[in-house]
Each structure stands twice: as C-alpha cells, then as structure tokens.
C-alpha cells in the first residue's frame, strides 16, 4: 500500500487474472451457445470464432477461393484482431487473451495448492514436485515441435475438407461442449500435460503460438532492463511460466507470452520497465 495516498498499487497480475477469467467464462458461454437448440441463433459453428481457424483455412482460400468446412470469413476477422494485438504487444494474446493459456495457468496454480503450496511467495521456487521443468537437453528440441505442427497443418489444409486440427483441437475439447472420443482423449492429454508441465501446450505444441512468436521481436510495447539496477537475482527466471532462462537478457524471446510476471516479481524499482518503442537494454 502506498503510505502517502493510502491506496493499493495497481497490480498487473490481478488485472491479467481478471481478464483471463473473463475470457474463459466468455468462451464457455460461446461453447454453450453452440449446443443449444436453434441453428439460426448460433451465428456459425464454434470453429468460426477461432483465430487459428483463419490460419488453417487461409491457404485453401487463397489457392481455391473456398473456405474449409466449419470455418467462415469470421475466422479471418478474429485472426486479424489477434495479429493486431501481436503487432503492438507481441505474444500478449497468449498471456492475456487465450482461453487455453488461462486454463493452463489455473491448472498449474491449483496443482501446486493441492500438493501443499498454501501460499506462493514470488521469486522463490516452490517445494512441490509438480508442475515440473524438463531438463534443458530435452526441453530445447521439444520447443521446435510446435513449428513442425504449424507446418504440417498448413500443408494438410490444402488437401482436407475440414480444418486439420479440428478433431484434436484442445479449444474444442475444453470449451466446445460437443465431445467425441478423440476430443475426450485430447482433453485428457491437455490436462495431464498441464499438471505435469506448466503451459505444456504453449511450450511444445501450440501452432498459433508458433505463428505469433516472430512478433516479440518487432512489437513496440516491450519490457526493458536497466543493467545498473538489475542485480541478476534470478527471481524473474523462477516466475517465468514459459521457463525462459536468464530472463533479463531475453526479454524479446519468441517464447515469451508477455504475462509480465517478471515485472510483477522484480524487487528492484526501475530494473524492469514496460515501454513503447525500441530501446537497447543496458545489462
């Protein structure tokens, strides 16, 4: 609390969590709407509201003039909006506006509590064994899997009638509320992966995250570090849900989801700052 004003300081962490809950609730409502009677009231399939659906149907539309089934032009609108956010703030969509990202954050938090971490202390590694961090020798090559998934989906989209990811889509498995055997399997793998490894889907398999990664290098809204104030304490490394090593040296890392946990955790005023425009980090 600010002693001079008696007001609590603005919390990015609480704001992000509120937005995440609103996104999750809104997506569940969208899924519920699409299982209710009345075809005309649904406004297209559930798939139509997916940003990645715009990527899946893009090449078929460009080469044949036709969209894949269960997608429509609304997918392109959602995709353009997502790209707009990414152009401004990098992968902030993944850290703030993605329902799957939010669910993974919630699962990681609940897992720690169930395993005995009653209160998380920022900047200190918890004693719970889950979620775990994979050894670097295994983690690093696995990070490239999502780029292979993206490439495979783009190629497959030219030969398929429905979006290639549709039958295995974790968004449909978590929020779609119309389940098949494959979607139940997808849900089980997604939840188990999220319990075992924080943001498992984002790190290793998410093709949308792979498509947005480049924007961290060019977005004007970014974090900057002041080397004169940063003492390399490692607190931000501990809090990074994407397990980016040496965070102050990699603030534009393609894996960063702009969750701002490093900024929330930093104990030295002015070491990390949120800025607009490129400024060389001094460290």
PDB file of C-alpha atoms in Angstrom:
ATOM      1  CA  UNK A   1       0.000   0.000   0.000  1.00  0.00           C
ATOM      2  CA  UNK A   2       1.199   3.499  -0.842  1.00  0.00           C
ATOM      3  CA  UNK A   3       1.841   5.237   2.507  1.00  0.00           C
ATOM      4  CA  UNK A   4       1.265   8.693   1.063  1.00  0.00           C
ATOM      5  CA  UNK A   5      -2.089   8.030  -0.583  1.00  0.00           C
ATOM      6  CA  UNK A   6      -3.345   5.036   1.379  1.00  0.00           C
ATOM      7  CA  UNK A   7      -4.160   3.286  -1.908  1.00  0.00           C
ATOM      8  CA  UNK A   8      -3.019  -0.127  -3.058  1.00  0.00           C
ATOM      9  CA  UNK A   9      -0.675  -0.015  -6.085  1.00  0.00           C
ATOM     10  CA  UNK A  10      -2.005  -1.127  -9.460  1.00  0.00           C
ATOM     11  CA  UNK A  11      -1.438  -4.844  -9.938  1.00  0.00           C
ATOM     12  CA  UNK A  12      -0.742  -6.194 -13.412  1.00  0.00           C
ATOM     13  CA  UNK A  13      -1.044  -9.721 -12.043  1.00  0.00           C
ATOM     14  CA  UNK A  14      -4.580  -9.190 -10.709  1.00  0.00           C
ATOM     15  CA  UNK A  15      -5.624  -7.393 -13.891  1.00  0.00           C
ATOM     16  CA  UNK A  16      -4.330 -10.243 -16.040  1.00  0.00           C
ATOM     17  CA  UNK A  17      -6.055 -12.856 -13.913  1.00  0.00           C
ATOM     18  CA  UNK A  18      -9.360 -10.946 -14.124  1.00  0.00           C
ATOM     19  CA  UNK A  19      -9.065 -10.740 -17.926  1.00  0.00           C
ATOM     20  CA  UNK A  20      -8.205 -14.434 -18.104  1.00  0.00           C
ATOM     21  CA  UNK A  21     -11.310 -15.379 -16.110  1.00  0.00           C
ATOM     22  CA  UNK A  22     -13.480 -13.196 -18.338  1.00  0.00           C
ATOM     23  CA  UNK A  23     -12.015 -14.883 -21.435  1.00  0.00           C
ATOM     24  CA  UNK A  24     -12.574 -18.371 -20.008  1.00  0.00           C
ATOM     25  CA  UNK A  25     -16.160 -17.617 -18.969  1.00  0.00           C
ATOM     26  CA  UNK A  26     -16.886 -15.950 -22.314  1.00  0.00           C
ATOM     27  CA  UNK A  27     -15.500 -18.908 -24.267  1.00  0.00           C
ATOM     28  CA  UNK A  28     -17.538 -21.372 -22.194  1.00  0.00           C
ATOM     29  CA  UNK A  29     -20.655 -19.296 -22.901  1.00  0.00           C
ATOM     30  CA  UNK A  30     -19.782 -19.406 -26.596  1.00  0.00           C
ATOM     31  CA  UNK A  31     -19.475 -23.177 -26.417  1.00  0.00           C
ATOM     32  CA  UNK A  32     -22.766 -23.449 -24.539  1.00  0.00           C
ATOM     33  CA  UNK A  33     -24.489 -21.282 -27.123  1.00  0.00           C
ATOM     34  CA  UNK A  34     -23.485 -23.680 -29.868  1.00  0.00           C
ATOM     35  CA  UNK A  35     -25.025 -26.747 -28.227  1.00  0.00           C
ATOM     36  CA  UNK A  36     -28.380 -25.075 -27.550  1.00  0.00           C
ATOM     37  CA  UNK A  37     -31.367 -25.620 -29.886  1.00  0.00           C
ATOM     38  CA  UNK A  38     -31.906 -23.131 -32.671  1.00  0.00           C
ATOM     39  CA  UNK A  39     -29.468 -23.211 -35.564  1.00  0.00           C
ATOM     40  CA  UNK A  40     -30.144 -19.598 -36.542  1.00  0.00           C
ATOM     41  CA  UNK A  41     -29.141 -18.305 -33.114  1.00  0.00           C
ATOM     42  CA  UNK A  42     -25.669 -19.817 -33.225  1.00  0.00           C
ATOM     43  CA  UNK A  43     -24.088 -17.463 -35.748  1.00  0.00           C
ATOM     44  CA  UNK A  44     -21.987 -20.133 -37.416  1.00  0.00           C
ATOM     45  CA  UNK A  45     -20.034 -23.042 -35.977  1.00  0.00           C
ATOM     46  CA  UNK A  46     -17.945 -22.844 -32.801  1.00  0.00           C
ATOM     47  CA  UNK A  47     -14.868 -23.156 -35.053  1.00  0.00           C
ATOM     48  CA  UNK A  48     -15.758 -19.836 -36.690  1.00  0.00           C
ATOM     49  CA  UNK A  49     -14.610 -17.903 -33.631  1.00  0.00           C
ATOM     50  CA  UNK A  50     -11.104 -19.403 -33.566  1.00  0.00           C
ATOM     51  CA  UNK A  51      -8.125 -17.287 -34.619  1.00  0.00           C
ATOM     52  CA  UNK A  52      -6.176 -20.351 -35.682  1.00  0.00           C
ATOM     53  CA  UNK A  53      -9.088 -21.389 -37.882  1.00  0.00           C
ATOM     54  CA  UNK A  54      -8.188 -18.366 -40.001  1.00  0.00           C
ATOM     55  CA  UNK A  55      -4.678 -19.779 -40.471  1.00  0.00           C
ATOM     56  CA  UNK A  56      -5.989 -23.273 -41.220  1.00  0.00           C
ATOM     57  CA  UNK A  57      -8.341 -22.056 -43.940  1.00  0.00           C
ATOM     58  CA  UNK A  58      -6.049 -19.338 -45.345  1.00  0.00           C
ATOM     59  CA  UNK A  59      -4.148 -21.365 -47.971  1.00  0.00           C
ATOM     60  CA  UNK A  60      -7.258 -23.182 -49.278  1.00  0.00           C
ATOM     61  CA  UNK A  61      -8.978 -19.806 -49.608  1.00  0.00           C
ATOM     62  CA  UNK A  62      -6.027 -18.224 -51.434  1.00  0.00           C
ATOM     63  CA  UNK A  63      -5.469 -21.163 -53.804  1.00  0.00           C
ATOM     64  CA  UNK A  64      -9.049 -22.302 -54.444  1.00  0.00           C
ATOM     65  CA  UNK A  65     -11.279 -19.452 -53.341  1.00  0.00           C
ATOM     66  CA  UNK A  66     -13.088 -21.790 -50.924  1.00  0.00           C
ATOM     67  CA  UNK A  67     -13.044 -21.973 -47.146  1.00  0.00           C
ATOM     68  CA  UNK A  68     -12.689 -25.210 -45.226  1.00  0.00           C
ATOM     69  CA  UNK A  69     -15.916 -26.591 -43.777  1.00  0.00           C
ATOM     70  CA  UNK A  70     -16.852 -25.311 -40.277  1.00  0.00           C
ATOM     71  CA  UNK A  71     -14.894 -22.077 -40.942  1.00  0.00           C
ATOM     72  CA  UNK A  72     -16.114 -18.822 -42.459  1.00  0.00           C
ATOM     73  CA  UNK A  73     -14.954 -15.258 -43.019  1.00  0.00           C
ATOM     74  CA  UNK A  74     -15.368 -14.547 -39.302  1.00  0.00           C
ATOM     75  CA  UNK A  75     -12.199 -16.602 -38.744  1.00  0.00           C
ATOM     76  CA  UNK A  76     -10.233 -14.037 -40.723  1.00  0.00           C
ATOM     77  CA  UNK A  77     -11.675 -11.191 -38.630  1.00  0.00           C
ATOM     78  CA  UNK A  78     -10.651 -12.930 -35.399  1.00  0.00           C
ATOM     79  CA  UNK A  79      -7.224 -13.715 -36.864  1.00  0.00           C
ATOM     80  CA  UNK A  80      -6.691 -10.099 -37.963  1.00  0.00           C
ATOM     81  CA  UNK A  81      -7.612  -8.887 -34.466  1.00  0.00           C
ATOM     82  CA  UNK A  82      -5.151 -11.370 -32.938  1.00  0.00           C
ATOM     83  CA  UNK A  83      -2.404 -10.267 -35.328  1.00  0.00           C
ATOM     84  CA  UNK A  84      -3.189  -6.646 -34.462  1.00  0.00           C
ATOM     85  CA  UNK A  85      -2.632  -7.341 -30.764  1.00  0.00           C
ATOM     86  CA  UNK A  86       0.591  -9.175 -31.629  1.00  0.00           C
ATOM     87  CA  UNK A  87       1.904  -6.350 -33.805  1.00  0.00           C
ATOM     88  CA  UNK A  88       1.516  -3.989 -30.855  1.00  0.00           C
ATOM     89  CA  UNK A  89       2.416  -6.194 -27.890  1.00  0.00           C
ATOM     90  CA  UNK A  90       3.997  -9.412 -29.156  1.00  0.00           C
ATOM     91  CA  UNK A  91       2.533 -12.646 -27.811  1.00  0.00           C
ATOM     92  CA  UNK A  92       0.347 -10.812 -25.290  1.00  0.00           C
ATOM     93  CA  UNK A  93      -2.629 -12.663 -26.784  1.00  0.00           C
ATOM     94  CA  UNK A  94      -1.121 -15.904 -25.450  1.00  0.00           C
ATOM     95  CA  UNK A  95      -0.506 -14.485 -21.986  1.00  0.00           C
ATOM     96  CA  UNK A  96      -3.696 -12.464 -21.528  1.00  0.00           C
ATOM     97  CA  UNK A  97      -6.429 -13.364 -24.025  1.00  0.00           C
ATOM     98  CA  UNK A  98      -6.073 -17.072 -24.822  1.00  0.00           C
ATOM     99  CA  UNK A  99      -8.543 -19.320 -23.041  1.00  0.00           C
ATOM    100  CA  UNK A 100      -6.205 -22.314 -23.250  1.00  0.00           C
ATOM    101  CA  UNK A 101      -3.350 -20.292 -21.786  1.00  0.00           C
ATOM    102  CA  UNK A 102      -5.596 -19.222 -18.915  1.00  0.00           C
ATOM    103  CA  UNK A 103      -6.725 -22.794 -18.210  1.00  0.00           C
ATOM    104  CA  UNK A 104      -3.095 -23.926 -18.110  1.00  0.00           C
ATOM    105  CA  UNK A 105      -2.233 -21.157 -15.638  1.00  0.00           C
ATOM    106  CA  UNK A 106      -5.181 -22.134 -13.444  1.00  0.00           C
ATOM    107  CA  UNK A 107      -4.280 -25.842 -13.554  1.00  0.00           C
ATOM    108  CA  UNK A 108      -0.654 -25.102 -12.592  1.00  0.00           C
ATOM    109  CA  UNK A 109      -1.795 -22.941  -9.671  1.00  0.00           C
ATOM    110  CA  UNK A 110      -4.347 -25.489  -8.454  1.00  0.00           C
ATOM    111  CA  UNK A 111      -1.812 -28.316  -8.788  1.00  0.00           C
ATOM    112  CA  UNK A 112       0.649 -26.509  -6.522  1.00  0.00           C
ATOM    113  CA  UNK A 113      -2.061 -25.870  -3.940  1.00  0.00           C
ATOM    114  CA  UNK A 114      -3.249 -29.483  -3.989  1.00  0.00           C
ATOM    115  CA  UNK A 115       0.338 -30.619  -3.447  1.00  0.00           C
ATOM    116  CA  UNK A 116       0.762 -28.440  -0.374  1.00  0.00           C
ATOM    117  CA  UNK A 117       1.837 -24.981  -1.510  1.00  0.00           C
ATOM    118  CA  UNK A 118      -0.622 -22.977   0.576  1.00  0.00           C
ATOM    119  CA  UNK A 119       0.790 -19.591  -0.357  1.00  0.00           C
ATOM    120  CA  UNK A 120       3.116 -18.862  -3.236  1.00  0.00           C
ATOM    121  CA  UNK A 121       5.963 -16.468  -2.437  1.00  0.00           C
ATOM    122  CA  UNK A 122       7.032 -14.524  -5.513  1.00  0.00           C
ATOM    123  CA  UNK A 123      10.614 -15.088  -6.589  1.00  0.00           C
ATOM    124  CA  UNK A 124      11.021 -18.274  -4.540  1.00  0.00           C
ATOM    125  CA  UNK A 125      10.813 -21.717  -6.084  1.00  0.00           C
ATOM    126  CA  UNK A 126       8.067 -23.822  -4.567  1.00  0.00           C
ATOM    127  CA  UNK A 127       8.705 -27.201  -2.971  1.00  0.00           C
ATOM    128  CA  UNK A 128       6.020 -29.065  -4.892  1.00  0.00           C
ATOM    129  CA  UNK A 129       7.226 -31.548  -7.483  1.00  0.00           C
ATOM    130  CA  UNK A 130       4.577 -30.511  -9.992  1.00  0.00           C
ATOM    131  CA  UNK A 131       4.444 -28.766 -12.372  1.00  0.00           C
ATOM    132  CA  UNK A 132       8.000 -29.819 -13.237  1.00  0.00           C
ATOM    133  CA  UNK A 133      10.587 -28.321 -15.552  1.00  0.00           C
ATOM    134  CA  UNK A 134      12.107 -30.559 -18.191  1.00  0.00           C
ATOM    135  CA  UNK A 135      15.914 -30.754 -18.444  1.00  0.00           C
ATOM    136  CA  UNK A 136      17.279 -28.272 -20.974  1.00  0.00           C
ATOM    137  CA  UNK A 137      18.595 -31.068 -23.192  1.00  0.00           C
ATOM    138  CA  UNK A 138      15.026 -32.328 -23.627  1.00  0.00           C
ATOM    139  CA  UNK A 139      13.179 -29.027 -23.383  1.00  0.00           C
ATOM    140  CA  UNK A 140      15.066 -27.171 -26.132  1.00  0.00           C
ATOM    141  CA  UNK A 141      14.422 -29.566 -29.021  1.00  0.00           C
ATOM    142  CA  UNK A 142      10.819 -30.080 -27.942  1.00  0.00           C
ATOM    143  CA  UNK A 143      10.210 -26.333 -28.291  1.00  0.00           C
ATOM    144  CA  UNK A 144      10.539 -26.709 -32.070  1.00  0.00           C
ATOM    145  CA  UNK A 145       7.719 -29.250 -32.230  1.00  0.00           C
ATOM    146  CA  UNK A 146       5.056 -26.537 -32.455  1.00  0.00           C
ATOM    147  CA  UNK A 147       6.686 -25.146 -35.600  1.00  0.00           C
ATOM    148  CA  UNK A 148       6.536 -28.605 -37.160  1.00  0.00           C
ATOM    149  CA  UNK A 149       2.880 -28.859 -36.111  1.00  0.00           C
ATOM    150  CA  UNK A 150       2.177 -25.489 -37.759  1.00  0.00           C
ATOM    151  CA  UNK A 151       3.918 -26.531 -40.996  1.00  0.00           C
ATOM    152  CA  UNK A 152       2.111 -29.884 -41.079  1.00  0.00           C
ATOM    153  CA  UNK A 153      -1.269 -28.214 -40.573  1.00  0.00           C
ATOM    154  CA  UNK A 154      -0.652 -25.661 -43.327  1.00  0.00           C
ATOM    155  CA  UNK A 155       0.298 -28.397 -45.789  1.00  0.00           C
ATOM    156  CA  UNK A 156      -2.575 -30.670 -44.757  1.00  0.00           C
ATOM    157  CA  UNK A 157      -5.090 -27.810 -45.067  1.00  0.00           C
ATOM    158  CA  UNK A 158      -4.638 -27.887 -48.856  1.00  0.00           C
ATOM    159  CA  UNK A 159      -5.903 -31.463 -49.030  1.00  0.00           C
ATOM    160  CA  UNK A 160      -8.649 -31.585 -46.409  1.00  0.00           C
ATOM    161  CA  UNK A 161     -12.307 -30.561 -46.257  1.00  0.00           C
ATOM    162  CA  UNK A 162     -12.283 -29.665 -42.546  1.00  0.00           C
ATOM    163  CA  UNK A 163      -9.554 -27.833 -40.566  1.00  0.00           C
ATOM    164  CA  UNK A 164      -6.738 -30.374 -39.957  1.00  0.00           C
ATOM    165  CA  UNK A 165      -6.605 -29.745 -36.201  1.00  0.00           C
ATOM    166  CA  UNK A 166     -10.373 -29.928 -35.752  1.00  0.00           C
ATOM    167  CA  UNK A 167     -10.686 -33.477 -34.396  1.00  0.00           C
ATOM    168  CA  UNK A 168      -7.772 -32.954 -31.974  1.00  0.00           C
ATOM    169  CA  UNK A 169      -8.350 -29.294 -31.107  1.00  0.00           C
ATOM    170  CA  UNK A 170      -7.882 -28.587 -27.381  1.00  0.00           C
ATOM    171  CA  UNK A 171     -10.069 -25.469 -27.672  1.00  0.00           C
ATOM    172  CA  UNK A 172     -12.974 -27.642 -28.818  1.00  0.00           C
ATOM    173  CA  UNK A 173     -12.082 -30.242 -26.169  1.00  0.00           C
ATOM    174  CA  UNK A 174     -12.089 -27.711 -23.310  1.00  0.00           C
ATOM    175  CA  UNK A 175     -14.754 -25.246 -24.427  1.00  0.00           C
ATOM    176  CA  UNK A 176     -16.728 -26.788 -27.301  1.00  0.00           C
ATOM    177  CA  UNK A 177     -19.006 -28.995 -25.133  1.00  0.00           C
ATOM    178  CA  UNK A 178     -19.650 -31.354 -28.068  1.00  0.00           C
ATOM    179  CA  UNK A 179     -17.366 -34.255 -27.290  1.00  0.00           C
ATOM    180  CA  UNK A 180     -16.144 -37.170 -29.371  1.00  0.00           C
ATOM    181  CA  UNK A 181     -13.803 -39.966 -28.395  1.00  0.00           C
ATOM    182  CA  UNK A 182     -10.835 -38.119 -29.902  1.00  0.00           C
ATOM    183  CA  UNK A 183     -11.759 -34.898 -28.120  1.00  0.00           C
ATOM    184  CA  UNK A 184     -12.010 -36.707 -24.769  1.00  0.00           C
ATOM    185  CA  UNK A 185      -8.525 -38.099 -25.415  1.00  0.00           C
ATOM    186  CA  UNK A 186      -7.305 -34.609 -26.361  1.00  0.00           C
ATOM    187  CA  UNK A 187      -8.793 -33.176 -23.164  1.00  0.00           C
ATOM    188  CA  UNK A 188      -7.127 -35.852 -21.036  1.00  0.00           C
ATOM    189  CA  UNK A 189      -3.714 -35.279 -22.652  1.00  0.00           C
ATOM    190  CA  UNK A 190      -4.087 -31.496 -22.383  1.00  0.00           C
ATOM    191  CA  UNK A 191      -4.996 -31.558 -18.678  1.00  0.00           C
ATOM    192  CA  UNK A 192      -2.373 -34.186 -17.799  1.00  0.00           C
ATOM    193  CA  UNK A 193       0.280 -32.217 -19.666  1.00  0.00           C
ATOM    194  CA  UNK A 194      -0.749 -29.006 -17.872  1.00  0.00           C
ATOM    195  CA  UNK A 195      -0.452 -30.728 -14.478  1.00  0.00           C
ATOM    196  CA  UNK A 196       2.966 -32.162 -15.282  1.00  0.00           C
ATOM    197  CA  UNK A 197       4.497 -29.162 -17.085  1.00  0.00           C
ATOM    198  CA  UNK A 198       3.409 -25.540 -16.760  1.00  0.00           C
ATOM    199  CA  UNK A 199       1.984 -24.267 -20.068  1.00  0.00           C
ATOM    200  CA  UNK A 200       2.743 -27.617 -21.698  1.00  0.00           C
ATOM    201  CA  UNK A 201       0.603 -26.840 -24.774  1.00  0.00           C
ATOM    202  CA  UNK A 202       2.099 -23.374 -25.262  1.00  0.00           C
ATOM    203  CA  UNK A 203       5.696 -24.567 -24.994  1.00  0.00           C
ATOM    204  CA  UNK A 204       5.615 -27.612 -27.207  1.00  0.00           C
ATOM    205  CA  UNK A 205       2.531 -27.963 -29.385  1.00  0.00           C
ATOM    206  CA  UNK A 206       0.580 -24.735 -29.982  1.00  0.00           C
ATOM    207  CA  UNK A 207       0.685 -23.836 -33.695  1.00  0.00           C
ATOM    208  CA  UNK A 208      -0.877 -20.417 -33.081  1.00  0.00           C
ATOM    209  CA  UNK A 209       1.913 -19.605 -30.621  1.00  0.00           C
ATOM    210  CA  UNK A 210       4.416 -20.656 -33.289  1.00  0.00           C
ATOM    211  CA  UNK A 211       2.784 -18.283 -35.775  1.00  0.00           C
ATOM    212  CA  UNK A 212       2.838 -15.366 -33.302  1.00  0.00           C
ATOM    213  CA  UNK A 213       6.386 -15.896 -31.975  1.00  0.00           C
ATOM    214  CA  UNK A 214       8.010 -13.580 -34.539  1.00  0.00           C
ATOM    215  CA  UNK A 215       6.059 -10.591 -33.243  1.00  0.00           C
ATOM    216  CA  UNK A 216       8.031 -10.478 -29.973  1.00  0.00           C
ATOM    217  CA  UNK A 217      10.985  -9.172 -31.984  1.00  0.00           C
ATOM    218  CA  UNK A 218       9.105  -6.308 -33.643  1.00  0.00           C
ATOM    219  CA  UNK A 219       6.325  -5.201 -31.278  1.00  0.00           C
ATOM    220  CA  UNK A 220       6.702  -1.645 -29.912  1.00  0.00           C
ATOM    221  CA  UNK A 221       5.238  -2.499 -26.480  1.00  0.00           C
ATOM    222  CA  UNK A 222       8.005  -4.375 -24.718  1.00  0.00           C
ATOM    223  CA  UNK A 223       9.932  -4.791 -21.493  1.00  0.00           C
ATOM    224  CA  UNK A 224      13.336  -3.191 -20.994  1.00  0.00           C
ATOM    225  CA  UNK A 225      16.003  -3.857 -18.382  1.00  0.00           C
ATOM    226  CA  UNK A 226      18.353  -1.369 -16.745  1.00  0.00           C
ATOM    227  CA  UNK A 227      21.633  -3.146 -16.052  1.00  0.00           C
ATOM    228  CA  UNK A 228      22.654  -0.532 -13.498  1.00  0.00           C
ATOM    229  CA  UNK A 229      19.737  -1.576 -11.294  1.00  0.00           C
ATOM    230  CA  UNK A 230      19.279  -5.248 -12.143  1.00  0.00           C
ATOM    231  CA  UNK A 231      21.391  -7.440  -9.846  1.00  0.00           C
ATOM    232  CA  UNK A 232      20.766 -10.732 -11.696  1.00  0.00           C
ATOM    233  CA  UNK A 233      18.949 -12.213  -8.680  1.00  0.00           C
ATOM    234  CA  UNK A 234      17.056 -14.765 -10.795  1.00  0.00           C
ATOM    235  CA  UNK A 235      13.624 -14.055  -9.295  1.00  0.00           C
ATOM    236  CA  UNK A 236      12.121 -13.447 -12.736  1.00  0.00           C
ATOM    237  CA  UNK A 237      13.517 -16.760 -14.029  1.00  0.00           C
ATOM    238  CA  UNK A 238      11.668 -18.594 -11.259  1.00  0.00           C
ATOM    239  CA  UNK A 239       8.345 -16.895 -12.036  1.00  0.00           C
ATOM    240  CA  UNK A 240       8.513 -17.320 -15.823  1.00  0.00           C
ATOM    241  CA  UNK A 241       5.752 -19.772 -16.785  1.00  0.00           C
ATOM    242  CA  UNK A 242       7.471 -20.387 -20.129  1.00  0.00           C
ATOM    243  CA  UNK A 243      10.763 -21.323 -18.407  1.00  0.00           C
ATOM    244  CA  UNK A 244      12.869 -18.786 -20.292  1.00  0.00           C
ATOM    245  CA  UNK A 245      16.394 -18.869 -18.915  1.00  0.00           C
ATOM    246  CA  UNK A 246      18.124 -15.619 -17.918  1.00  0.00           C
ATOM    247  CA  UNK A 247      15.005 -13.513 -18.495  1.00  0.00           C
ATOM    248  CA  UNK A 248      16.645 -10.041 -18.350  1.00  0.00           C
ATOM    249  CA  UNK A 249      18.824 -10.956 -21.343  1.00  0.00           C
ATOM    250  CA  UNK A 250      15.900 -12.410 -23.320  1.00  0.00           C
ATOM    251  CA  UNK A 251      13.004 -10.008 -22.938  1.00  0.00           C
ATOM    252  CA  UNK A 252      12.120 -10.337 -26.642  1.00  0.00           C
ATOM    253  CA  UNK A 253      12.450 -14.139 -26.639  1.00  0.00           C
ATOM    254  CA  UNK A 254       9.961 -15.790 -29.042  1.00  0.00           C
ATOM    255  CA  UNK A 255       8.683 -17.990 -26.186  1.00  0.00           C
ATOM    256  CA  UNK A 256       7.694 -15.005 -24.029  1.00  0.00           C
ATOM    257  CA  UNK A 257       3.902 -14.662 -23.670  1.00  0.00           C
ATOM    258  CA  UNK A 258       4.104 -11.148 -22.204  1.00  0.00           C
ATOM    259  CA  UNK A 259       2.475 -12.263 -18.951  1.00  0.00           C
ATOM    260  CA  UNK A 260       4.504  -9.606 -17.102  1.00  0.00           C
ATOM    261  CA  UNK A 261       5.194 -11.915 -14.162  1.00  0.00           C
ATOM    262  CA  UNK A 262       8.852 -10.898 -14.336  1.00  0.00           C
ATOM    263  CA  UNK A 263       7.822  -7.260 -13.932  1.00  0.00           C
ATOM    264  CA  UNK A 264       5.492  -8.141 -11.043  1.00  0.00           C
ATOM    265  CA  UNK A 265       8.227 -10.160  -9.348  1.00  0.00           C
ATOM    266  CA  UNK A 266      11.156  -7.769  -9.729  1.00  0.00           C
ATOM    267  CA  UNK A 267      12.125  -6.396  -6.318  1.00  0.00           C
ATOM    268  CA  UNK A 268      14.273  -3.514  -7.540  1.00  0.00           C
ATOM    269  CA  UNK A 269      12.380  -0.461  -8.753  1.00  0.00           C
ATOM    270  CA  UNK A 270      13.340   0.540 -12.265  1.00  0.00           C
ATOM    271  CA  UNK A 271      15.203  -2.663 -13.107  1.00  0.00           C
ATOM    272  CA  UNK A 272      12.432  -3.766 -15.464  1.00  0.00           C
ATOM    273  CA  UNK A 273      10.097  -1.307 -17.142  1.00  0.00           C
ATOM    274  CA  UNK A 274       7.301  -1.533 -19.651  1.00  0.00           C
ATOM    275  CA  UNK A 275       7.923   0.803 -22.558  1.00  0.00           C
ATOM    276  CA  UNK A 276       6.711   1.746 -26.012  1.00  0.00           C
ATOM    277  CA  UNK A 277       9.322   1.756 -28.755  1.00  0.00           C
ATOM    278  CA  UNK A 278      12.659   0.039 -29.065  1.00  0.00           C
ATOM    279  CA  UNK A 279      15.342   0.871 -26.540  1.00  0.00           C
ATOM    280  CA  UNK A 280      18.588  -1.040 -26.197  1.00  0.00           C
ATOM    281  CA  UNK A 281      18.742  -2.986 -22.940  1.00  0.00           C
ATOM    282  CA  UNK A 282      21.631  -1.995 -20.711  1.00  0.00           C
ATOM    283  CA  UNK A 283      22.832  -5.077 -18.893  1.00  0.00           C
TER     284      UNK A 283
END
